[in-house]
Coordinates of C-alpha atoms in Angstrom, one line a residue:
X175 CA 17.8 -43.8 -28.5
X176 CA 19.8 -41.1 -26.9
X177 CA 23.0 -42.2 -28.8
X178 CA 21.2 -42.2 -32.1
X179 CA 19.9 -38.7 -31.6
X180 CA 23.4 -37.5 -30.7
X181 CA 25.0 -39.2 -33.7
X182 CA 22.3 -37.7 -36.0
X183 CA 23.0 -34.2 -34.6
X184 CA 26.7 -34.6 -35.1
X185 CA 26.2 -35.7 -38.7
X186 CA 24.3 -32.6 -39.4
X187 CA 27.2 -30.3 -38.4
X188 CA 29.4 -30.7 -41.5
X189 CA 26.4 -29.9 -43.7
X190 CA 25.5 -26.8 -41.7
X191 CA 29.1 -25.6 -41.8
X192 CA 29.4 -26.1 -45.6
X193 CA 26.2 -24.2 -46.1
X194 CA 27.4 -21.3 -44.1
X195 CA 30.7 -21.1 -46.0
X196 CA 28.8 -21.3 -49.3
X197 CA 26.5 -18.5 -48.3
X198 CA 29.4 -16.3 -47.3
X199 CA 31.2 -16.9 -50.6
X200 CA 28.1 -15.7 -52.5
X201 CA 28.0 -12.3 -50.8
X202 CA 29.1 -9.3 -53.0
X203 CA 31.5 -7.3 -50.9
X204 CA 30.5 -4.1 -52.8
X205 CA 26.8 -4.8 -52.5
X206 CA 24.3 -4.0 -49.7
X207 CA 24.8 -5.7 -46.4
X208 CA 22.5 -8.8 -46.4
X209 CA 22.1 -8.5 -42.6
X210 CA 21.1 -4.8 -42.7
X211 CA 17.6 -4.1 -41.5
X212 CA 15.2 -2.6 -44.0
X213 CA 14.4 1.1 -43.3
X214 CA 10.9 1.6 -42.1
X215 CA 9.2 4.9 -42.7
X216 CA 6.6 5.9 -40.2
X217 CA 4.3 8.9 -39.5
X218 CA 4.2 8.6 -35.7
X219 CA 5.0 12.3 -35.5
X220 CA 2.5 13.2 -38.2
X221 CA 5.4 13.5 -40.7
X222 CA 7.4 10.9 -42.7
X223 CA 10.5 9.8 -40.8
X224 CA 12.7 6.7 -40.5
X225 CA 11.6 4.8 -37.4
X226 CA 15.2 5.0 -36.2
X227 CA 14.8 8.8 -36.0
X228 CA 11.6 8.8 -34.0
X229 CA 12.1 9.5 -30.2
X230 CA 9.3 7.4 -28.8
X231 CA 8.5 3.8 -28.3
X232 CA 7.1 2.6 -31.6
X233 CA 6.4 -0.8 -33.2
X234 CA 5.6 -0.7 -36.9
X235 CA 4.3 -3.4 -39.2
X236 CA 4.5 -3.1 -43.0
X237 CA 2.1 -4.6 -45.5
X238 CA 4.5 -7.4 -46.2
X239 CA 4.4 -8.5 -42.6
X240 CA 0.7 -9.2 -42.8
X241 CA 1.2 -11.2 -45.9
X242 CA 4.0 -13.3 -44.4
X243 CA 2.5 -13.8 -41.0
X244 CA -1.1 -14.3 -41.9
X245 CA -2.3 -11.8 -39.3
X246 CA -5.6 -10.3 -40.4
X247 CA -6.8 -8.4 -37.3
X248 CA -5.5 -6.2 -34.5
X249 CA -5.8 -8.9 -31.9
X250 CA -3.2 -10.9 -33.9
X251 CA -0.6 -8.3 -33.2
X252 CA -0.5 -9.0 -29.5
X253 CA 2.2 -11.7 -29.9
X254 CA 4.4 -9.4 -31.9
X255 CA 4.1 -6.2 -29.8
X256 CA 5.5 -5.7 -26.3
X257 CA 3.0 -4.5 -23.8
X258 CA 0.0 -4.6 -26.1
X259 CA -3.1 -6.5 -24.9
X260 CA -6.3 -6.7 -26.8
X261 CA -9.1 -8.6 -25.0
X262 CA -12.2 -9.7 -26.9
X263 CA -15.2 -10.1 -24.7
X264 CA -18.7 -11.5 -25.2
X265 CA -19.2 -9.2 -28.3
X266 CA -17.3 -6.8 -30.5
X267 CA -18.4 -3.9 -28.4
X268 CA -16.7 -5.3 -25.4
X269 CA -13.2 -5.2 -27.0
X270 CA -10.6 -3.7 -24.6
X271 CA -7.3 -2.4 -25.9
X272 CA -4.5 -1.9 -23.3
X273 CA -0.9 -0.6 -23.7
X274 CA 1.5 -1.0 -20.8
X275 CA -1.4 -2.3 -18.7
X276 CA -3.5 0.9 -19.1
X277 CA -6.8 0.6 -20.8
X278 CA -10.6 0.7 -20.3
X279 CA -13.3 -1.9 -20.0
X280 CA -15.2 -2.2 -23.2
X281 CA -18.5 -3.4 -21.7
X282 CA -19.6 0.1 -20.5
X283 CA -20.5 2.5 -23.3
X284 CA -20.2 5.4 -20.9
X285 CA -16.4 5.0 -20.7
X286 CA -14.1 6.1 -23.5
X287 CA -11.1 4.0 -24.5
X288 CA -7.6 4.8 -23.2
X289 CA -5.9 3.8 -26.4
X290 CA -6.7 5.9 -29.4
X291 CA -7.5 4.0 -32.6
X292 CA -6.9 5.9 -35.9
X293 CA -7.6 4.6 -39.4
X294 CA -6.1 6.7 -42.2
X295 CA -5.7 9.6 -39.8
X296 CA -9.3 9.5 -38.5
X297 CA -10.0 8.8 -34.8
X298 CA -12.4 5.9 -34.1
X299 CA -14.6 6.7 -31.1
X300 CA -15.2 3.1 -30.0
X301 CA -12.8 0.2 -29.8
X302 CA -15.4 -2.1 -31.3
X303 CA -15.0 -0.2 -34.6
X304 CA -11.9 -2.3 -35.4
X305 CA -13.7 -5.4 -36.6
X306 CA -12.5 -5.0 -40.2
X307 CA -9.8 -7.3 -41.5
X308 CA -6.3 -5.8 -42.0
X309 CA -6.1 -6.0 -45.8
X310 CA -4.2 -3.8 -48.3
X311 CA -2.2 -2.3 -45.4
X312 CA 0.6 0.2 -46.0
X313 CA 1.6 0.2 -42.3
X314 CA 0.3 -0.2 -38.8
X315 CA 2.0 1.8 -36.1
X316 CA 1.6 1.1 -32.3
X317 CA 2.7 4.1 -30.2
X318 CA 3.3 3.3 -26.6
X319 CA 2.9 6.0 -23.9
X320 CA 0.7 9.1 -23.9
X321 CA 0.2 10.8 -27.3
X322 CA -1.9 13.7 -26.2
X323 CA -0.1 16.5 -28.1
X324 CA -0.4 15.3 -31.7
X325 CA -3.2 12.7 -31.4
X326 CA -5.5 14.3 -28.9
X327 CA -8.0 13.0 -26.4
X328 CA -8.3 9.4 -25.3
X329 CA -4.7 8.5 -25.9
X330 CA -3.6 8.3 -22.3
X331 CA -2.0 4.9 -22.8
X332 CA -1.0 5.2 -26.4
X333 CA -2.3 5.1 -30.0
X334 CA -2.7 2.6 -32.8
X335 CA -2.5 4.1 -36.3
X336 CA -3.7 2.0 -39.3
X337 CA -2.6 3.3 -42.7
X338 CA -4.1 1.6 -45.7
X339 CA -2.6 1.9 -49.2
X340 CA -3.6 5.0 -51.2
X341 CA -4.6 4.7 -54.9
X342 CA -1.7 4.7 -57.3
X343 CA -1.9 6.5 -60.7
X344 CA 1.2 4.6 -62.0
X345 CA -0.2 1.2 -63.0
X346 CA -3.2 -1.2 -63.0
X347 CA -2.9 -3.6 -60.2
X348 CA -5.0 -6.4 -58.8
X349 CA -4.6 -9.1 -56.1
X350 CA -6.7 -11.8 -54.7
X351 CA -6.0 -14.1 -51.7
X352 CA -8.0 -17.2 -50.8
X353 CA -7.6 -19.0 -47.5
X354 CA -9.2 -22.2 -46.1
X355 CA -8.3 -23.9 -42.9
X356 CA -9.2 -27.0 -41.0
X357 CA -11.7 -25.2 -38.9
X358 CA -13.8 -24.9 -42.0
X359 CA -13.1 -21.2 -42.2
X360 CA -12.9 -19.6 -45.6
X361 CA -11.5 -16.1 -46.3
X362 CA -11.1 -14.0 -49.4
X363 CA -9.2 -10.8 -49.7
X364 CA -9.2 -8.8 -52.9
X365 CA -7.8 -5.5 -54.3
X366 CA -7.8 -3.7 -57.6
X367 CA -6.1 -0.4 -58.3
X368 CA -7.3 1.5 -61.4
X369 CA -5.5 4.6 -62.8
X370 CA -7.6 7.1 -64.7
X371 CA -5.4 7.3 -67.8
X372 CA -2.5 9.7 -67.5
X373 CA -4.4 12.2 -65.4
X374 CA -2.7 11.4 -62.2
X375 CA -6.0 10.2 -60.7
X376 CA -6.8 6.7 -59.6
X377 CA -9.2 4.5 -57.6
X378 CA -8.4 1.6 -55.3
X379 CA -11.1 -0.9 -54.3
X380 CA -10.6 -3.5 -51.6
X381 CA -12.9 -6.1 -50.1
X382 CA -12.9 -9.1 -47.8
X383 CA -15.3 -11.8 -46.8
X384 CA -14.9 -14.3 -43.9
X385 CA -17.1 -17.3 -43.3
X386 CA -16.4 -19.9 -40.7
X387 CA -18.3 -22.8 -39.1
X388 CA -19.2 -22.6 -35.4
X389 CA -16.1 -23.6 -33.4
X390 CA -18.2 -24.7 -30.4
X391 CA -21.6 -25.9 -29.4
X392 CA -23.8 -25.5 -26.4
X393 CA -24.6 -29.1 -25.2
X394 CA -27.7 -27.7 -23.4
X395 CA -29.4 -25.9 -26.3
X396 CA -27.6 -27.2 -29.4
X397 CA -26.8 -23.7 -30.5
X398 CA -23.6 -23.3 -32.4
X399 CA -21.2 -20.8 -31.0
X400 CA -18.2 -18.6 -32.0
X401 CA -18.6 -18.7 -35.8
X402 CA -17.2 -16.2 -38.3
X403 CA -19.4 -14.3 -40.7
X404 CA -18.4 -10.8 -41.8
X405 CA -17.6 -8.9 -45.0
X406 CA -16.5 -5.4 -45.9
X407 CA -15.7 -3.1 -48.8
X408 CA -13.5 0.0 -49.1
X409 CA -13.1 2.4 -52.0
X410 CA -10.5 5.2 -52.1
X411 CA -10.4 7.7 -55.0
X412 CA -7.5 10.1 -55.6
X413 CA -7.9 13.3 -57.5
X414 CA -4.6 15.2 -58.0
X415 CA -4.7 18.5 -59.7
X416 CA -0.9 18.5 -59.8
X417 CA -0.7 21.2 -57.2
X418 CA 0.7 19.0 -54.5
X419 CA 4.1 18.9 -56.1
X420 CA 4.1 22.1 -58.1
X421 CA 2.8 24.5 -55.6
X422 CA -0.2 25.9 -57.6
X423 CA -3.7 24.8 -58.1
X424 CA -6.1 23.2 -55.7
X425 CA -4.1 20.3 -54.3
X426 CA -4.7 16.6 -53.9
X427 CA -8.1 15.2 -52.8
X428 CA -8.5 11.6 -51.4
X429 CA -12.0 10.4 -50.8
X430 CA -12.6 7.2 -48.8
X431 CA -15.8 5.2 -48.3
X432 CA -16.0 2.0 -46.4
X433 CA -18.7 -0.4 -45.1
X434 CA -18.3 -3.6 -42.9
X435 CA -20.9 -5.9 -41.4
X436 CA -20.6 -8.8 -39.0
X437 CA -23.4 -11.2 -37.9
X438 CA -22.3 -14.1 -35.6
X439 CA -23.2 -16.2 -32.6
X440 CA -20.4 -14.9 -30.6
X441 CA -18.9 -15.0 -28.1
X442 CA -19.1 -17.9 -25.8
X443 CA -16.4 -18.0 -23.2
X444 CA -14.6 -21.1 -21.9
X445 CA -15.3 -22.0 -18.2
X446 CA -12.3 -23.1 -16.1
X447 CA -14.3 -24.3 -13.1
X448 CA -18.0 -24.2 -12.1
X449 CA -17.2 -24.5 -8.5
X450 CA -16.8 -21.4 -6.3
X451 CA -18.3 -19.1 -3.7
X452 CA -21.0 -16.5 -4.5
X453 CA -21.2 -13.0 -3.1
X454 CA -25.0 -13.4 -3.3
X455 CA -24.9 -16.9 -1.6
X456 CA -26.3 -18.4 -4.7
X457 CA -23.4 -20.5 -6.1
X458 CA -23.5 -22.8 -9.0
X459 CA -22.5 -25.9 -7.0
X460 CA -22.3 -26.8 -3.3
X461 CA -18.5 -26.9 -3.5
X462 CA -16.7 -25.2 -1.7
X463 CA -19.6 -23.5 0.1
X464 CA -20.4 -26.7 2.1
X465 CA -16.8 -27.1 3.3
X466 CA -16.5 -23.4 4.2
X467 CA -19.8 -23.5 6.1
X468 CA -18.6 -26.5 8.1
X469 CA -15.4 -24.7 9.0
X470 CA -17.2 -21.5 10.1
X471 CA -19.7 -23.4 12.2
X472 CA -22.8 -22.0 13.9
X473 CA -23.7 -18.5 15.1
X474 CA -25.1 -17.7 18.5
X475 CA -28.6 -18.7 17.4
X476 CA -27.4 -22.1 16.4
X477 CA -27.7 -21.4 12.7
X478 CA -24.9 -21.9 10.2
X479 CA -22.9 -18.7 9.7
X480 CA -22.7 -19.3 6.0
X481 CA -26.1 -20.1 4.4
X482 CA -26.5 -20.6 0.7
X483 CA -28.8 -22.2 -1.9
X484 CA -26.9 -23.6 -4.9
X485 CA -28.4 -23.9 -8.4
X486 CA -27.5 -27.6 -8.6
X487 CA -29.9 -28.1 -5.6
X488 CA -32.7 -25.6 -6.7
X489 CA -32.7 -26.7 -10.3
X490 CA -32.1 -30.4 -9.6
X491 CA -29.1 -31.0 -11.9
X492 CA -25.4 -30.4 -11.8
X493 CA -23.1 -28.9 -14.3
X494 CA -20.8 -31.0 -16.4
X495 CA -17.1 -31.3 -15.7
X496 CA -15.4 -28.1 -16.7
X497 CA -13.0 -28.4 -19.6
X498 CA -11.7 -25.1 -21.0
X499 CA -10.2 -27.0 -24.0
X500 CA -13.3 -28.8 -25.0
X501 CA -15.4 -27.9 -28.0
X502 CA -18.6 -28.2 -25.9
X503 CA -19.9 -25.2 -23.9
X504 CA -22.8 -25.3 -21.4
X505 CA -25.1 -22.2 -21.7
X506 CA -28.8 -21.7 -22.0
X507 CA -29.1 -18.1 -23.4
X508 CA -29.0 -17.4 -27.1
X509 CA -26.0 -15.2 -27.8
X510 CA -25.5 -13.1 -30.9
X511 CA -23.2 -10.3 -32.1
X512 CA -24.4 -8.0 -35.0
X513 CA -22.2 -5.1 -36.0
X514 CA -22.1 -2.5 -38.7
X515 CA -19.2 -0.1 -39.2
X516 CA -18.9 2.4 -42.0
X517 CA -18.3 6.0 -43.0
X518 CA -16.8 8.5 -45.4
X519 CA -13.8 10.8 -45.3
X520 CA -12.3 13.5 -47.5
X521 CA -8.6 14.4 -47.1
X522 CA -7.1 17.4 -48.8
X523 CA -3.4 18.0 -49.1
X524 CA -1.9 21.1 -50.6
X525 CA 1.8 21.9 -50.9
X526 CA 2.6 25.6 -50.7
X527 CA 5.3 27.5 -52.5
X528 CA 7.2 27.5 -49.2
X529 CA 7.1 23.7 -49.3
X530 CA 4.9 23.7 -46.2
X531 CA 2.0 21.2 -46.5
X532 CA -1.6 22.0 -45.6
X533 CA -3.8 19.0 -44.7
X534 CA -7.5 19.0 -44.0
X535 CA -9.3 15.8 -43.1
X536 CA -13.1 15.7 -42.7
X537 CA -14.8 12.4 -41.7
X538 CA -18.1 10.8 -40.7
X539 CA -18.1 7.4 -38.9
X540 CA -21.0 5.2 -38.1
X541 CA -21.2 2.2 -35.7
X542 CA -24.0 -0.1 -34.7
X543 CA -23.8 -3.0 -32.3
X544 CA -26.6 -5.3 -31.2
X545 CA -25.5 -8.2 -28.9
X546 CA -26.7 -10.5 -26.2
X547 CA -24.8 -12.6 -23.7
X548 CA -25.3 -15.3 -21.0
X549 CA -24.4 -13.4 -17.8
X550 CA -23.8 -16.4 -15.7
X551 CA -22.0 -18.5 -18.4
X552 CA -23.9 -21.6 -17.4
X553 CA -27.1 -23.5 -18.6
X554 CA -28.8 -22.4 -15.4
X555 CA -31.4 -19.6 -16.0
X556 CA -29.8 -17.0 -13.8
X557 CA -28.5 -13.8 -15.5
X558 CA -28.8 -12.5 -19.1
X559 CA -28.0 -9.2 -20.8
X560 CA -28.0 -7.3 -24.0
X561 CA -26.6 -4.1 -25.4
X562 CA -27.9 -2.1 -28.5
X563 CA -25.7 0.8 -29.6
X564 CA -26.1 3.4 -32.4
X565 CA -23.1 5.7 -32.7
X566 CA -22.3 8.5 -35.2
X567 CA -19.2 10.8 -35.1
X568 CA -18.0 13.8 -37.2
X569 CA -14.5 15.1 -37.1
X570 CA -12.4 17.7 -38.8
X571 CA -8.7 18.4 -38.6
X572 CA -6.7 21.1 -40.2
X573 CA -2.9 21.3 -39.9
X574 CA 0.2 22.8 -41.5
X575 CA 3.4 20.8 -41.6
X576 CA 6.9 22.1 -42.5
X577 CA 8.9 20.1 -45.0
X578 CA 11.4 18.8 -42.5
X579 CA 15.2 18.8 -42.5
X580 CA 15.4 22.5 -41.5
X581 CA 16.8 24.1 -38.3
X582 CA 13.2 24.4 -37.0
X583 CA 10.7 21.7 -38.1
X584 CA 7.1 22.5 -37.0
X585 CA 3.5 21.6 -37.3
X586 CA 0.3 23.1 -35.9
X587 CA -3.4 22.5 -36.3
X588 CA -7.0 22.7 -35.1
X589 CA -9.3 19.8 -34.4
X590 CA -13.1 19.5 -33.9
X591 CA -15.1 16.4 -32.9
X592 CA -18.8 15.7 -32.3
X593 CA -20.4 12.4 -31.6
X594 CA -23.9 11.2 -30.6
X595 CA -24.5 7.7 -29.2
X596 CA -27.7 6.0 -28.2
X597 CA -27.5 2.9 -26.1
X598 CA -30.0 0.5 -24.6
X599 CA -28.8 -2.1 -22.2
X600 CA -30.8 -4.8 -20.3
X601 CA -29.9 -6.9 -17.3
X602 CA -32.1 -9.8 -16.3
X603 CA -32.3 -11.8 -13.1
X604 CA -34.4 -15.0 -13.3
X605 CA -36.9 -16.3 -10.9
X606 CA -34.5 -19.0 -9.9
X607 CA -31.8 -16.5 -9.0
X608 CA -34.0 -14.2 -6.9
X609 CA -35.4 -17.3 -5.2
X610 CA -32.0 -18.6 -4.3
X611 CA -31.0 -15.1 -3.0
X612 CA -34.1 -14.9 -0.9
X613 CA -35.9 -11.9 -2.4
X614 CA -38.5 -13.7 -4.5
X615 CA -41.3 -12.2 -2.5
X616 CA -40.3 -8.8 -3.9
X617 CA -39.7 -10.1 -7.4
X618 CA -41.9 -13.1 -8.0
X619 CA -41.2 -12.9 -11.8
X620 CA -37.6 -12.0 -11.5
X621 CA -36.2 -8.6 -12.5
X622 CA -35.4 -6.7 -15.7
X623 CA -33.3 -3.5 -15.5
X624 CA -33.2 -1.4 -18.7
X625 CA -30.7 1.5 -19.1
X626 CA -31.5 3.9 -21.9
X627 CA -28.8 6.6 -22.5
X628 CA -28.1 9.3 -25.1
X629 CA -24.6 10.6 -25.0
X630 CA -23.4 13.7 -26.9
X631 CA -19.7 14.7 -27.0
X632 CA -18.4 18.0 -28.4
X633 CA -14.6 18.6 -28.4
X634 CA -12.3 21.3 -29.8
X635 CA -8.5 21.4 -29.7
X636 CA -5.5 23.4 -30.9
X637 CA -2.1 22.0 -31.0
X638 CA 1.5 22.6 -32.2
X639 CA 4.9 21.0 -32.0
X640 CA 8.3 22.3 -33.0
X641 CA 11.7 20.5 -33.3
X642 CA 14.8 22.6 -32.9
X643 CA 17.7 20.7 -34.7
X644 CA 20.5 22.4 -32.8
X645 CA 23.2 20.3 -34.4
X646 CA 23.2 17.2 -36.7
X647 CA 23.3 15.1 -33.6
X648 CA 21.2 16.9 -31.0
X649 CA 17.6 18.2 -31.2
X650 CA 15.0 19.5 -28.8
X651 CA 11.2 19.1 -29.2
X652 CA 8.4 21.1 -27.5
X653 CA 4.8 20.4 -28.2
X654 CA 1.5 21.5 -26.6
X655 CA -2.2 20.8 -27.1
X656 CA -5.2 22.4 -25.5
X657 CA -8.5 20.4 -25.5
X658 CA -11.9 21.5 -24.4
X659 CA -14.7 18.9 -24.2
X660 CA -18.3 18.9 -23.2
X661 CA -20.4 15.8 -22.5
X662 CA -24.2 15.6 -22.2
X663 CA -26.1 12.6 -21.1
X664 CA -29.9 12.0 -20.9
X665 CA -31.1 8.7 -19.8
X666 CA -33.1 6.5 -17.5
X667 CA -32.8 3.3 -15.4
X668 CA -36.0 1.4 -15.2
X669 CA -36.6 -1.8 -13.2
X670 CA -39.5 -4.1 -14.0
X671 CA -41.4 -4.9 -11.9
X672 CA -40.9 -1.7 -9.8
X673 CA -38.4 -2.2 -7.0
X674 CA -38.3 -0.6 -3.6
X675 CA -34.8 -2.1 -3.1
X676 CA -31.8 -0.1 -4.4
X677 CA -29.3 -2.8 -5.4
X678 CA -27.3 -1.4 -8.3
X679 CA -26.6 -2.4 -11.0
X680 CA -29.4 -5.0 -11.1
X681 CA -32.5 -3.2 -9.7
X682 CA -33.8 -0.1 -8.0
X683 CA -36.2 2.8 -8.1
X684 CA -36.8 4.5 -11.5
X685 CA -34.2 7.1 -12.2
X686 CA -34.1 9.7 -14.9
X687 CA -31.0 11.7 -15.6
X688 CA -30.1 14.9 -17.5
X689 CA -26.5 15.7 -16.9
X690 CA -23.5 17.5 -18.5
X691 CA -19.9 18.1 -17.7
X692 CA -17.0 20.1 -19.1
X693 CA -13.3 19.2 -19.3
X694 CA -10.3 21.0 -20.5
X695 CA -6.7 19.9 -20.6
X696 CA -3.2 20.9 -21.6
X697 CA -1.1 18.1 -22.9
X698 CA 2.6 18.9 -23.3
X699 CA 5.5 17.0 -24.9
X700 CA 9.2 17.7 -24.2
X701 CA 11.9 15.6 -25.9
X702 CA 15.7 15.8 -26.0
X703 CA 17.2 13.5 -28.7
X704 CA 20.9 12.8 -29.3
X705 CA 22.6 10.6 -32.0
X706 CA 25.8 9.0 -30.7
X707 CA 26.3 7.6 -34.1
X708 CA 24.0 7.5 -37.2
X709 CA 22.9 4.1 -36.0
X710 CA 22.6 4.8 -32.2
X711 CA 20.0 7.3 -30.9
X712 CA 19.0 8.0 -27.3
X713 CA 16.3 10.3 -26.0
X714 CA 14.7 11.6 -22.9
X715 CA 11.0 12.7 -22.9
X716 CA 8.1 13.9 -20.9
X717 CA 4.6 13.5 -22.4
X718 CA 1.0 13.6 -21.2
X719 CA -2.2 12.1 -22.4
X720 CA -5.8 12.9 -21.5
X721 CA -9.0 10.9 -21.3
X722 CA -12.2 12.8 -20.7
X723 CA -14.6 12.0 -17.9
X724 CA -18.2 10.9 -18.4
X725 CA -21.2 9.1 -17.0
X726 CA -21.5 5.4 -16.1
X727 CA -23.9 3.5 -18.3
X728 CA -24.9 1.2 -15.3
X729 CA -27.3 1.9 -12.5
X730 CA -25.9 3.7 -9.5
X731 CA -27.3 4.2 -6.0
X732 CA -30.3 6.6 -6.0
X733 CA -29.1 10.2 -5.9
X734 CA -25.9 9.3 -7.7
X735 CA -25.6 10.2 -11.4
X736 CA -22.5 8.0 -12.1
X737 CA -20.3 10.9 -13.1
X738 CA -16.6 10.2 -13.1
X739 CA -13.6 12.6 -13.6
X740 CA -11.1 12.9 -16.4
X741 CA -7.9 10.9 -16.4
X742 CA -4.4 12.1 -17.2
X743 CA -1.3 10.0 -17.7
X744 CA 2.2 11.4 -17.6
X745 CA 5.1 9.5 -19.1
X746 CA 8.8 10.1 -18.3

């Protein structure tokens, strides 16, 4: 068999060689280099530039990439982007985005993300607002490292900028894509671009729908798990008075409206092993607690040093063999994930007689998330939880940008942001759990802790950046952003039945909070860039990103309000 493989491989060599020679013979020596990379234009510095001229670590994906690769969501970019990690938890709200290992947990609504997410120039206040499919994409840019100067707060680790295609007044276009796979998952993506005659105005409509069968099933309840059921619409309308290019009139107006909805039984997580120790001495199985107890021996009173009560003993049945690759899960709690994301934005662009461009973006974004999860990930009735979020944000950004290509290229702007978020979270301990722990006398019916919080965030910023093109090869950049932010939180932590024990985050005395905090920050950027040749560029940079402080959603020890400080990240 080895010899046959070797002979087959050798027989292929002449064919490969002839093909290479044939391909070489077809190349036009006066035409473009077939091995040359396509130039990619990005707006990482809030102005159009070739990606080879941008002095920062950027990965950019064009719309053609998404068509060729089949990637339809942000999580799919992980395998194509160094140092990007997107973790999807028990629901969309738990999504965690990390760059270079820096990020925030998505399960606590009191904590802001460390990676800023921007869609068509508008900051998205929650990572879970990224549920929409990536369709009709012009470009996705992933910026690694702090981006505080031009992108603002909550970009300590980096930023992800999604740019969708704008309406085109040039021609009527339409596109539809249908996909069906072996997991019984059907997807439809559609787009239509409609010019309004010869007025220079146009509208672009896009939509998607995804419906997929449950990938897994709980063998305990029969509930199907991890299905796909979401849809969305987006409309962008362009009104161009002709002033953007001619320097007079009112400018160009781009209005965007979008709405997306998801309703799934998601997300069940695979279990690698049910065996293990428990910090509460209430493990799922007797292994390895029995072995460890035997090794530790007895205390001075003659009792085992390690005492525990396992669920397989108290409930009278054992878990199945763990298989993370199986289609069968073993949970008892009904899980669900219901999300609504939508909003409207108005972008105004006006080119002045000096060729400077004024940009004014006003946006409203709305986010709802209602989800429940099995906190112990087993069919034992132990821990359950839910989170209900209603979030609204309003933002405005005004900036002026020079045309570029001058000795001094500059931009400056003002930014304002306001958000209000209401969240209600529950955490339940069953009777079986409190019995196994040994506190059933205090909680004969188990415990239910409910956290009810209202967060308000008000933020203002002023920023500017200038690039001094000293020579054709060498340039220096200096940027600065000042941010002021205030956070207010009113909330409560209520345990039912009332608890005299203070054991955060699961139970404790009733707590009511009314807190506020202020942060301010200066985020600078200093860059030196040098082109050895037109194709080879090197740079040295110092940049800083800022993430505001806040208040923990979870219960804290009585007398503690869960306040935590702001974070800054400096990149060299």
